[in-house]
Amino acid sequence: MAFDPQAYRPERTILTLGDAFYDPVAAADFPDARLRWRNDRAAAEVGAGTLDDGEWVRHFGRFAPLPGSLDRPLALRYHGHQFRTYNPELGDGRGFTFAQLRDRNGRLMDLGTKGSGQTPWSRFGDGRLTLKGGVREVLASEMLEALNVPTSRTFSLIETGEALERNDEPSPTRSAVLVRLSHGHIRIGTFQRLAYLRDEDGLRRLTAYALQELYGEDGDDPVRLLALVVERTARLAARYMAAGFVHGVLNTDNINVTGESFDYGPWRFAPTWDPGFVAAYFDQTGLYAFGRQPEAIHWNAMQLAVALRPLVEAEPLIAELDRFPALYQPAVTAAILWRLGRTPRSADEDRALVQEVERALRITGVGIDRFFFDAFAQAPPDSYGSEWDAARALLDRHAPRAARDHEYWRGSPRSMLIEEVEAIWHAIAQADDWTPFHDTVAQIRAMGVALA
């Protein structure tokens, strides 16, 4: 079999940016390439679902070029603020973009890697990914997709047969190469690099590329681009909160200008509505804690405005940035209403309901996933206690948006807390048992159908 001729639409538009935006690289020659997981649902959207496993490994484990797309992989260049310290020595250090495709909606999609070997930007790293890191990324992206968060999709996971040494997990540990499907890999940090280099022509060209190829709009207006990024990132921040998700490393090189979440390292889902909950052990000040994520993402959007400043006066950029809070508030209200399975009423009533739900979650410590499971299209049970009376009354005024008749609602809430992730990995590490992993992905997808 081969690519689906009805759905496969290869592209090479990134080449229009020019050589100053990337470095041609080669994938590592791995000793093994054992297919562990393929996302056939995502693959069908770009015409790759018809590949047999051998062809899949050849393209997504050995990185044979995709017909009609890029002839060789490209490691993208960018800078970024890492925990608000500017770093001009970044870039794709263990990944590259190796193909572009159109999906069934006509969107430009990139196939990018993680763990594909060293590049000019690897610094002192080995360019590899642990198999555990790959498993975690599949689980994060699948869970976020089900919870209505705009996210990259883990496309492929292939074990590569190397033994890796790592400081943050028992070593030696198994290696993998991961492929993700993303709506572009242009980051805020991509713009920051050009501003740092005082490359106004490059900034203008990248602005036009982002508008035309990622947003489908003509022109190269930096104010318009910032407006779109502010809207998309406000939505992203809101949906992180409704999902109870903590990304962990919201640096400017990890924020895609399409507002699509990606690159899952130390992520966690918060067990309770604790604004101070952090995902990364190294986030000692709580900069990217659960409750501070909207602030962090807004700050990152400010850095895009700073990077665009050589192209336009400050006032219109500031005006767009100032819209973020006003965009975030209705977005988080809508996101929480969606997860509650309720239809909107009025802005004031919707906001009051969400505020009461947040208050009750915070003071009672009820689990986030448990609450939303119990409250979907019905009132929380009496066992929750009187602290929930006000929330129940407000919920009663909002009509269900969907019936609670999917089989998922007759079971238990599907969560993805750290203990569950570790149990899935333990089965793989100790007995090479992938059954809990595959069962979990199936359960997550069932939850997504039930919620939708």
Coordinates of C-alpha atoms in Angstrom, one line a residue, residues 2-452:
A2 CA 1.0 3.7 -0.2
F3 CA -0.3 7.1 0.6
D4 CA -4.0 7.7 0.0
P5 CA -4.2 9.5 -3.4
Q6 CA -7.5 11.1 -2.3
A7 CA -6.2 12.6 0.9
Y8 CA -2.4 13.0 0.5
R9 CA -1.5 16.6 -0.3
P10 CA 2.3 17.2 0.2
E11 CA 3.7 20.7 0.7
R12 CA 7.1 22.4 0.9
T13 CA 6.0 26.0 1.8
I14 CA 8.6 26.3 4.6
L15 CA 11.3 26.5 1.9
T16 CA 9.9 29.9 0.9
L17 CA 11.3 31.4 4.1
G18 CA 14.9 30.7 2.9
D19 CA 18.0 29.1 4.3
A20 CA 18.4 31.6 7.2
F21 CA 15.5 30.0 9.0
Y22 CA 16.8 26.4 9.3
D23 CA 19.7 24.0 9.0
P24 CA 19.5 20.9 6.8
V25 CA 20.3 17.9 9.0
A26 CA 20.2 14.1 8.9
A27 CA 18.4 11.7 11.2
A28 CA 20.4 9.4 13.5
D29 CA 21.0 5.9 12.2
F30 CA 19.3 4.0 14.9
P31 CA 20.2 0.3 15.6
D32 CA 16.6 -0.7 15.7
A33 CA 13.2 0.7 14.6
R34 CA 10.4 -1.1 16.4
L35 CA 6.9 0.4 15.9
R36 CA 5.2 0.9 19.2
W37 CA 2.3 3.2 18.3
R38 CA 0.8 4.8 15.2
N39 CA -2.0 7.3 15.2
D40 CA -4.1 6.0 12.4
R41 CA -6.8 8.6 13.2
A42 CA -4.5 11.5 12.6
A43 CA -2.7 9.7 9.7
A44 CA -6.0 9.3 7.8
E45 CA -6.5 13.1 7.9
V46 CA -3.2 13.6 5.9
G47 CA -3.4 10.6 3.6
A48 CA -1.0 8.4 5.5
G49 CA -3.4 6.0 7.1
T50 CA -3.1 3.5 4.3
L51 CA 0.7 2.9 4.8
D52 CA 1.6 -0.6 6.0
D53 CA 3.8 -0.9 9.1
G54 CA 7.0 -1.4 7.0
E55 CA 6.3 1.8 5.0
W56 CA 5.4 3.6 8.3
V57 CA 8.8 2.7 9.9
R58 CA 10.7 3.6 6.7
H59 CA 9.2 7.1 6.7
F60 CA 8.7 7.8 10.5
G61 CA 11.6 5.8 11.9
R62 CA 14.2 6.0 9.2
F63 CA 12.9 9.2 7.8
A64 CA 12.8 8.4 4.1
P65 CA 11.4 11.6 2.5
L66 CA 7.7 11.8 1.9
P67 CA 6.9 12.0 -1.8
G68 CA 6.5 15.6 -3.0
S69 CA 7.4 17.1 0.4
L70 CA 10.8 18.1 1.8
D71 CA 13.9 16.4 0.3
R72 CA 15.7 16.5 3.7
P73 CA 14.9 17.3 7.3
L74 CA 15.3 20.9 8.6
A75 CA 16.3 21.9 12.1
L76 CA 14.5 25.2 12.8
R77 CA 16.3 28.2 14.3
Y78 CA 14.8 30.2 17.2
H79 CA 15.6 31.9 20.4
G80 CA 13.5 32.1 23.5
H81 CA 12.9 33.2 27.1
Q82 CA 13.4 30.2 29.4
F83 CA 11.9 30.9 32.8
R84 CA 12.1 34.6 31.7
T85 CA 15.8 34.5 31.0
Y86 CA 16.6 35.1 27.4
N87 CA 18.6 32.4 25.6
P88 CA 20.0 33.1 22.1
E89 CA 21.5 29.6 21.8
L90 CA 18.3 27.6 21.1
G91 CA 16.9 25.8 18.1
D92 CA 15.8 22.3 17.2
G93 CA 18.3 20.3 19.3
R94 CA 16.8 16.9 19.1
G95 CA 14.2 17.3 16.4
F96 CA 13.5 18.6 13.0
T97 CA 10.7 19.3 10.5
F98 CA 10.8 16.7 7.8
A99 CA 7.5 17.0 5.9
Q100 CA 4.6 19.3 5.3
L101 CA 1.1 18.2 4.3
R102 CA -2.4 19.6 4.0
D103 CA -5.1 18.0 6.2
R104 CA -8.6 17.4 5.0
N105 CA -9.6 20.9 6.1
G106 CA -6.8 22.4 4.0
R107 CA -4.7 23.4 7.0
L108 CA -0.9 23.3 6.6
M109 CA 0.5 20.7 8.9
D110 CA 4.1 19.9 9.8
L111 CA 5.5 16.5 10.7
G112 CA 8.2 17.2 13.3
T113 CA 10.3 14.9 15.4
K114 CA 11.5 14.5 18.9
G115 CA 14.6 12.3 19.6
S116 CA 15.8 12.1 16.0
G117 CA 19.4 12.8 16.7
Q118 CA 21.9 15.7 17.1
T119 CA 21.7 18.9 15.2
P120 CA 23.8 22.1 15.2
W121 CA 21.6 23.2 18.1
S122 CA 22.0 20.2 20.3
R123 CA 24.6 22.0 22.5
F124 CA 25.7 19.2 24.9
G125 CA 22.7 16.9 24.4
D126 CA 22.6 13.6 22.7
G127 CA 19.6 14.5 20.6
R128 CA 17.7 11.4 21.8
L129 CA 14.3 10.8 23.5
T130 CA 13.6 8.2 26.2
L131 CA 10.9 5.7 25.5
K132 CA 9.2 6.9 28.7
G133 CA 9.2 10.5 27.4
G134 CA 7.6 9.3 24.2
V135 CA 4.9 7.3 26.1
R136 CA 4.2 10.4 28.2
E137 CA 3.8 12.6 25.1
V138 CA 1.3 10.2 23.6
L139 CA -0.8 10.2 26.8
A140 CA -0.6 14.0 27.1
S141 CA -1.6 14.8 23.6
E142 CA -4.4 12.2 23.5
M143 CA -5.9 13.4 26.8
L144 CA -5.7 17.1 25.7
E145 CA -7.4 16.4 22.4
A146 CA -10.2 14.6 24.2
L147 CA -10.6 17.5 26.6
N148 CA -11.0 20.0 23.7
V149 CA -7.5 21.6 24.1
P150 CA -5.9 22.7 20.8
T151 CA -2.9 20.5 20.7
S152 CA -0.3 18.8 18.5
R153 CA -1.0 15.1 17.9
T154 CA 1.5 12.4 18.6
F155 CA 1.7 10.7 15.2
S156 CA 4.1 7.9 15.7
L157 CA 6.3 6.3 18.4
I158 CA 9.1 4.0 17.4
E159 CA 11.6 2.3 19.8
T160 CA 15.1 2.7 18.5
G161 CA 17.2 0.2 20.5
E162 CA 19.7 2.5 22.3
A163 CA 20.4 2.7 26.0
L164 CA 20.3 6.2 27.3
E165 CA 21.7 7.8 30.4
R166 CA 19.5 10.3 32.2
N167 CA 19.7 12.1 35.5
D168 CA 15.9 12.2 36.1
E169 CA 15.0 8.5 35.6
P170 CA 16.6 5.1 36.3
S171 CA 19.3 4.5 33.7
P172 CA 20.2 3.1 31.3
T173 CA 16.8 3.6 29.9
R174 CA 15.2 2.7 26.5
S175 CA 15.2 5.2 23.6
A176 CA 12.6 6.2 21.0
V177 CA 11.9 8.6 18.3
L178 CA 8.6 10.4 18.2
V179 CA 6.8 12.2 15.4
R180 CA 4.2 14.9 16.0
L181 CA 1.6 16.4 13.6
S182 CA 1.3 20.1 14.2
H183 CA -0.3 23.2 12.7
G184 CA 3.1 24.7 12.0
H185 CA 6.2 24.8 14.2
I186 CA 6.6 28.6 14.2
R187 CA 7.2 29.8 17.7
I188 CA 7.2 33.2 19.5
G189 CA 10.9 32.4 19.8
T190 CA 11.3 32.2 16.0
F191 CA 10.3 35.9 15.9
Q192 CA 12.5 36.8 18.9
R193 CA 15.6 35.4 17.1
L194 CA 15.0 37.7 14.1
A195 CA 14.5 40.7 16.3
Y196 CA 17.6 39.9 18.2
L197 CA 19.6 39.8 15.0
R198 CA 17.9 43.0 13.8
D199 CA 16.7 41.2 10.7
E200 CA 13.7 43.3 9.7
D201 CA 13.4 41.7 6.3
G202 CA 13.3 38.3 7.9
L203 CA 10.7 39.5 10.4
R204 CA 8.5 40.8 7.6
R205 CA 8.9 37.5 5.7
L206 CA 8.0 35.4 8.7
T207 CA 5.0 37.6 9.5
A208 CA 3.7 37.1 6.0
Y209 CA 4.4 33.3 6.2
A210 CA 2.5 33.0 9.5
L211 CA -0.5 35.0 8.2
Q212 CA -0.8 33.4 4.8
E213 CA 0.2 29.8 5.5
L214 CA -1.1 29.3 9.1
Y215 CA -4.0 31.7 9.2
G216 CA -5.1 31.9 5.6
E217 CA -4.9 35.7 5.4
D218 CA -3.1 37.9 2.9
G219 CA -0.5 40.5 3.8
D220 CA 2.3 41.0 6.2
D221 CA 0.7 43.2 8.9
P222 CA 2.4 42.5 12.3
V223 CA -0.5 44.1 14.2
R224 CA -3.0 41.7 12.6
L225 CA -0.7 38.7 13.4
L226 CA -0.4 39.8 17.0
A227 CA -4.2 40.1 17.2
L228 CA -4.6 36.6 16.0
V229 CA -2.0 35.2 18.3
V230 CA -3.5 37.0 21.3
E231 CA -6.9 35.5 20.5
R232 CA -5.6 31.9 20.0
T233 CA -3.3 32.0 23.1
A234 CA -6.0 33.3 25.3
R235 CA -8.2 30.4 24.2
L236 CA -5.3 28.0 24.9
A237 CA -4.8 29.4 28.4
A238 CA -8.5 29.0 29.1
R239 CA -8.7 25.4 27.9
Y240 CA -5.6 24.5 29.9
M241 CA -7.5 25.6 33.0
A242 CA -10.7 23.7 32.1
A243 CA -8.7 20.6 31.5
G244 CA -6.8 20.9 34.8
F245 CA -3.6 20.7 32.8
V246 CA -0.2 22.1 33.7
H247 CA 2.3 22.2 30.8
G248 CA 5.2 22.8 33.0
V249 CA 7.5 24.7 30.6
L250 CA 5.7 27.7 29.1
N251 CA 8.8 29.3 27.7
T252 CA 8.5 31.5 24.5
D253 CA 10.1 28.8 22.4
N254 CA 7.3 26.4 23.5
I255 CA 4.4 28.7 22.4
N256 CA 3.3 28.1 18.8
V257 CA 1.9 31.2 17.0
T258 CA -1.1 29.2 16.0
G259 CA -2.1 28.8 19.7
E260 CA -1.7 25.1 19.5
S261 CA -0.1 23.4 22.5
F262 CA 2.9 21.2 22.0
D263 CA 6.1 19.7 23.4
Y264 CA 5.1 17.7 26.5
G265 CA 8.0 17.2 29.0
P266 CA 7.3 17.5 32.7
W267 CA 3.5 18.0 32.2
R268 CA 0.9 16.9 34.8
F269 CA -2.8 17.1 35.4
A270 CA -3.7 18.8 38.7
P271 CA -5.5 16.4 41.0
T272 CA -7.4 19.3 42.6
W273 CA -8.1 22.9 41.9
D274 CA -4.9 24.1 43.5
P275 CA -3.6 27.3 41.8
G276 CA -0.1 26.7 43.1
F277 CA 0.3 23.2 41.7
V278 CA 3.4 22.8 39.5
A279 CA 4.4 20.1 37.0
A280 CA 8.2 20.6 36.9
Y281 CA 10.4 19.9 39.9
F282 CA 12.7 22.6 38.7
D283 CA 9.9 25.3 38.7
Q284 CA 10.9 26.3 42.3
T285 CA 9.2 29.7 42.2
G286 CA 5.9 28.4 40.7
L287 CA 6.3 30.6 37.6
Y288 CA 4.3 28.1 35.5
A289 CA 2.0 26.8 38.3
F290 CA -1.6 25.8 37.4
G291 CA -3.2 29.1 38.3
R292 CA -0.4 31.2 36.8
Q293 CA -0.6 29.8 33.3
P294 CA -2.8 32.5 31.8
E295 CA -0.4 35.1 33.2
A296 CA 2.6 33.2 31.7
I297 CA 1.0 32.9 28.3
H298 CA 0.0 36.6 28.2
W299 CA 3.6 37.5 29.1
N300 CA 4.8 35.4 26.2
A301 CA 2.4 37.2 23.9
M302 CA 4.0 40.4 25.1
Q303 CA 7.4 39.1 23.9
L304 CA 6.0 38.6 20.5
A305 CA 4.9 42.2 20.5
V306 CA 8.4 43.3 21.5
A307 CA 9.8 41.2 18.7
L308 CA 7.4 42.8 16.1
R309 CA 8.2 46.3 17.3
P310 CA 10.9 47.0 14.6
L311 CA 8.1 46.7 12.0
V312 CA 5.4 49.0 13.6
E313 CA 4.8 51.6 16.2
A314 CA 4.1 50.4 19.8
E315 CA 0.6 51.8 20.3
P316 CA -1.3 49.3 18.1
L317 CA 0.7 46.4 19.5
I318 CA -0.1 47.4 23.0
A319 CA -3.8 47.8 22.2
E320 CA -3.9 44.2 20.9
L321 CA -2.0 42.9 24.0
D322 CA -4.4 44.7 26.3
R323 CA -7.3 42.5 24.8
F324 CA -5.9 39.4 26.4
P325 CA -7.8 39.5 29.7
A326 CA -11.0 40.4 28.1
L327 CA -10.6 37.5 25.7
Y328 CA -9.5 35.0 28.3
Q329 CA -12.5 35.5 30.7
P330 CA -15.2 34.5 28.3
A331 CA -13.0 31.8 26.9
V332 CA -12.5 30.1 30.2
T333 CA -16.2 30.4 31.0
A334 CA -17.0 28.7 27.7
A335 CA -14.4 26.0 28.2
I336 CA -15.7 25.1 31.7
L337 CA -19.3 25.2 30.5
W338 CA -18.3 22.8 27.7
R339 CA -16.7 20.4 30.2
L340 CA -19.8 20.6 32.4
G341 CA -22.0 19.7 29.5
R342 CA -24.1 22.8 29.8
T343 CA -25.4 25.4 27.3
P344 CA -24.7 29.1 27.8
R345 CA -27.4 31.4 29.1
S346 CA -26.2 35.0 29.6
A347 CA -22.7 36.3 30.1
D348 CA -23.4 37.2 33.7
E349 CA -25.1 33.9 34.6
D350 CA -22.4 31.9 32.9
R351 CA -19.6 33.8 34.7
A352 CA -21.3 33.4 38.0
L353 CA -21.6 29.6 37.6
V354 CA -18.0 29.2 36.6
Q355 CA -16.8 31.4 39.5
E356 CA -18.9 29.4 42.0
V357 CA -17.6 26.1 40.6
E358 CA -14.0 27.3 40.9
R359 CA -14.6 28.5 44.5
A360 CA -16.2 25.2 45.5
L361 CA -13.5 23.1 43.9
R362 CA -10.8 25.2 45.6
I363 CA -12.3 25.0 49.1
T364 CA -13.5 21.4 49.1
G365 CA -10.6 19.8 47.4
V366 CA -12.9 17.6 45.3
G367 CA -10.9 16.0 42.4
I368 CA -11.1 17.9 39.2
D369 CA -11.8 14.9 37.0
R370 CA -14.2 13.4 39.5
F371 CA -16.2 16.6 39.7
F372 CA -16.5 17.2 36.0
F373 CA -17.5 13.5 35.5
D374 CA -20.2 13.7 38.1
A375 CA -21.5 17.2 37.0
F376 CA -21.7 16.5 33.3
A377 CA -25.3 17.4 32.4
Q378 CA -26.5 16.9 35.9
A379 CA -26.1 18.2 39.5
P380 CA -23.2 17.0 41.6
P381 CA -24.4 14.4 44.1
D382 CA -25.5 15.2 47.6
S383 CA -22.4 13.5 49.0
Y384 CA -20.4 16.6 47.9
G385 CA -21.8 18.5 50.9
S386 CA -23.5 21.8 51.4
E387 CA -20.6 23.8 50.1
W388 CA -21.9 22.9 46.6
D389 CA -25.4 24.1 47.1
A390 CA -24.8 27.4 45.3
A391 CA -23.1 25.7 42.4
R392 CA -26.0 23.2 42.2
A393 CA -28.6 26.0 42.0
L394 CA -26.7 27.8 39.2
L395 CA -26.1 24.5 37.3
D396 CA -29.9 23.8 37.4
R397 CA -30.4 27.0 35.4
H398 CA -28.2 25.8 32.5
A399 CA -29.7 23.2 30.2
P400 CA -27.6 20.2 29.2
R401 CA -25.9 20.5 25.8
A402 CA -25.6 16.8 25.4
A403 CA -27.3 13.6 26.7
R404 CA -25.4 11.6 29.3
D405 CA -26.0 8.3 27.4
H406 CA -22.6 7.2 26.2
E407 CA -21.2 4.1 27.8
Y408 CA -18.3 6.2 29.3
W409 CA -20.7 7.8 31.8
R410 CA -21.6 4.4 33.2
G411 CA -18.0 3.8 34.3
S412 CA -15.4 5.9 36.2
P413 CA -13.8 9.2 35.2
R414 CA -10.8 8.8 33.0
S415 CA -7.9 10.8 34.5
M416 CA -4.2 11.0 33.8
L417 CA -2.6 11.8 37.1
I418 CA 1.0 11.1 37.7
E419 CA 0.4 7.8 39.5
E420 CA -1.6 6.5 36.5
V421 CA 1.2 7.5 34.1
E422 CA 3.8 5.8 36.2
A423 CA 1.7 2.6 36.4
I424 CA 1.4 2.5 32.6
W425 CA 5.2 3.0 32.2
H426 CA 5.9 0.4 34.9
A427 CA 4.1 -2.3 32.9
I428 CA 6.2 -1.4 29.9
A429 CA 9.5 -1.1 31.7
Q430 CA 9.2 -4.3 33.7
A431 CA 7.4 -6.7 31.4
D432 CA 7.2 -4.9 28.0
D433 CA 3.5 -5.0 28.5
W434 CA 1.8 -2.4 26.3
T435 CA -1.8 -3.5 27.1
P436 CA -2.4 -0.8 29.8
F437 CA -1.0 1.8 27.4
H438 CA -3.3 0.8 24.5
D439 CA -6.3 0.3 26.8
T440 CA -5.8 3.8 28.2
V441 CA -5.6 5.4 24.8
A442 CA -8.9 3.7 23.9
Q443 CA -10.5 4.9 27.1
I444 CA -9.3 8.5 26.5
R445 CA -10.8 8.4 23.0
A446 CA -14.1 7.1 24.4
M447 CA -14.1 10.0 26.9
G448 CA -13.5 12.4 24.0
V449 CA -16.5 11.0 22.1
A450 CA -18.7 11.2 25.3
L451 CA -17.7 14.8 25.9
A452 CA -18.2 15.9 22.3

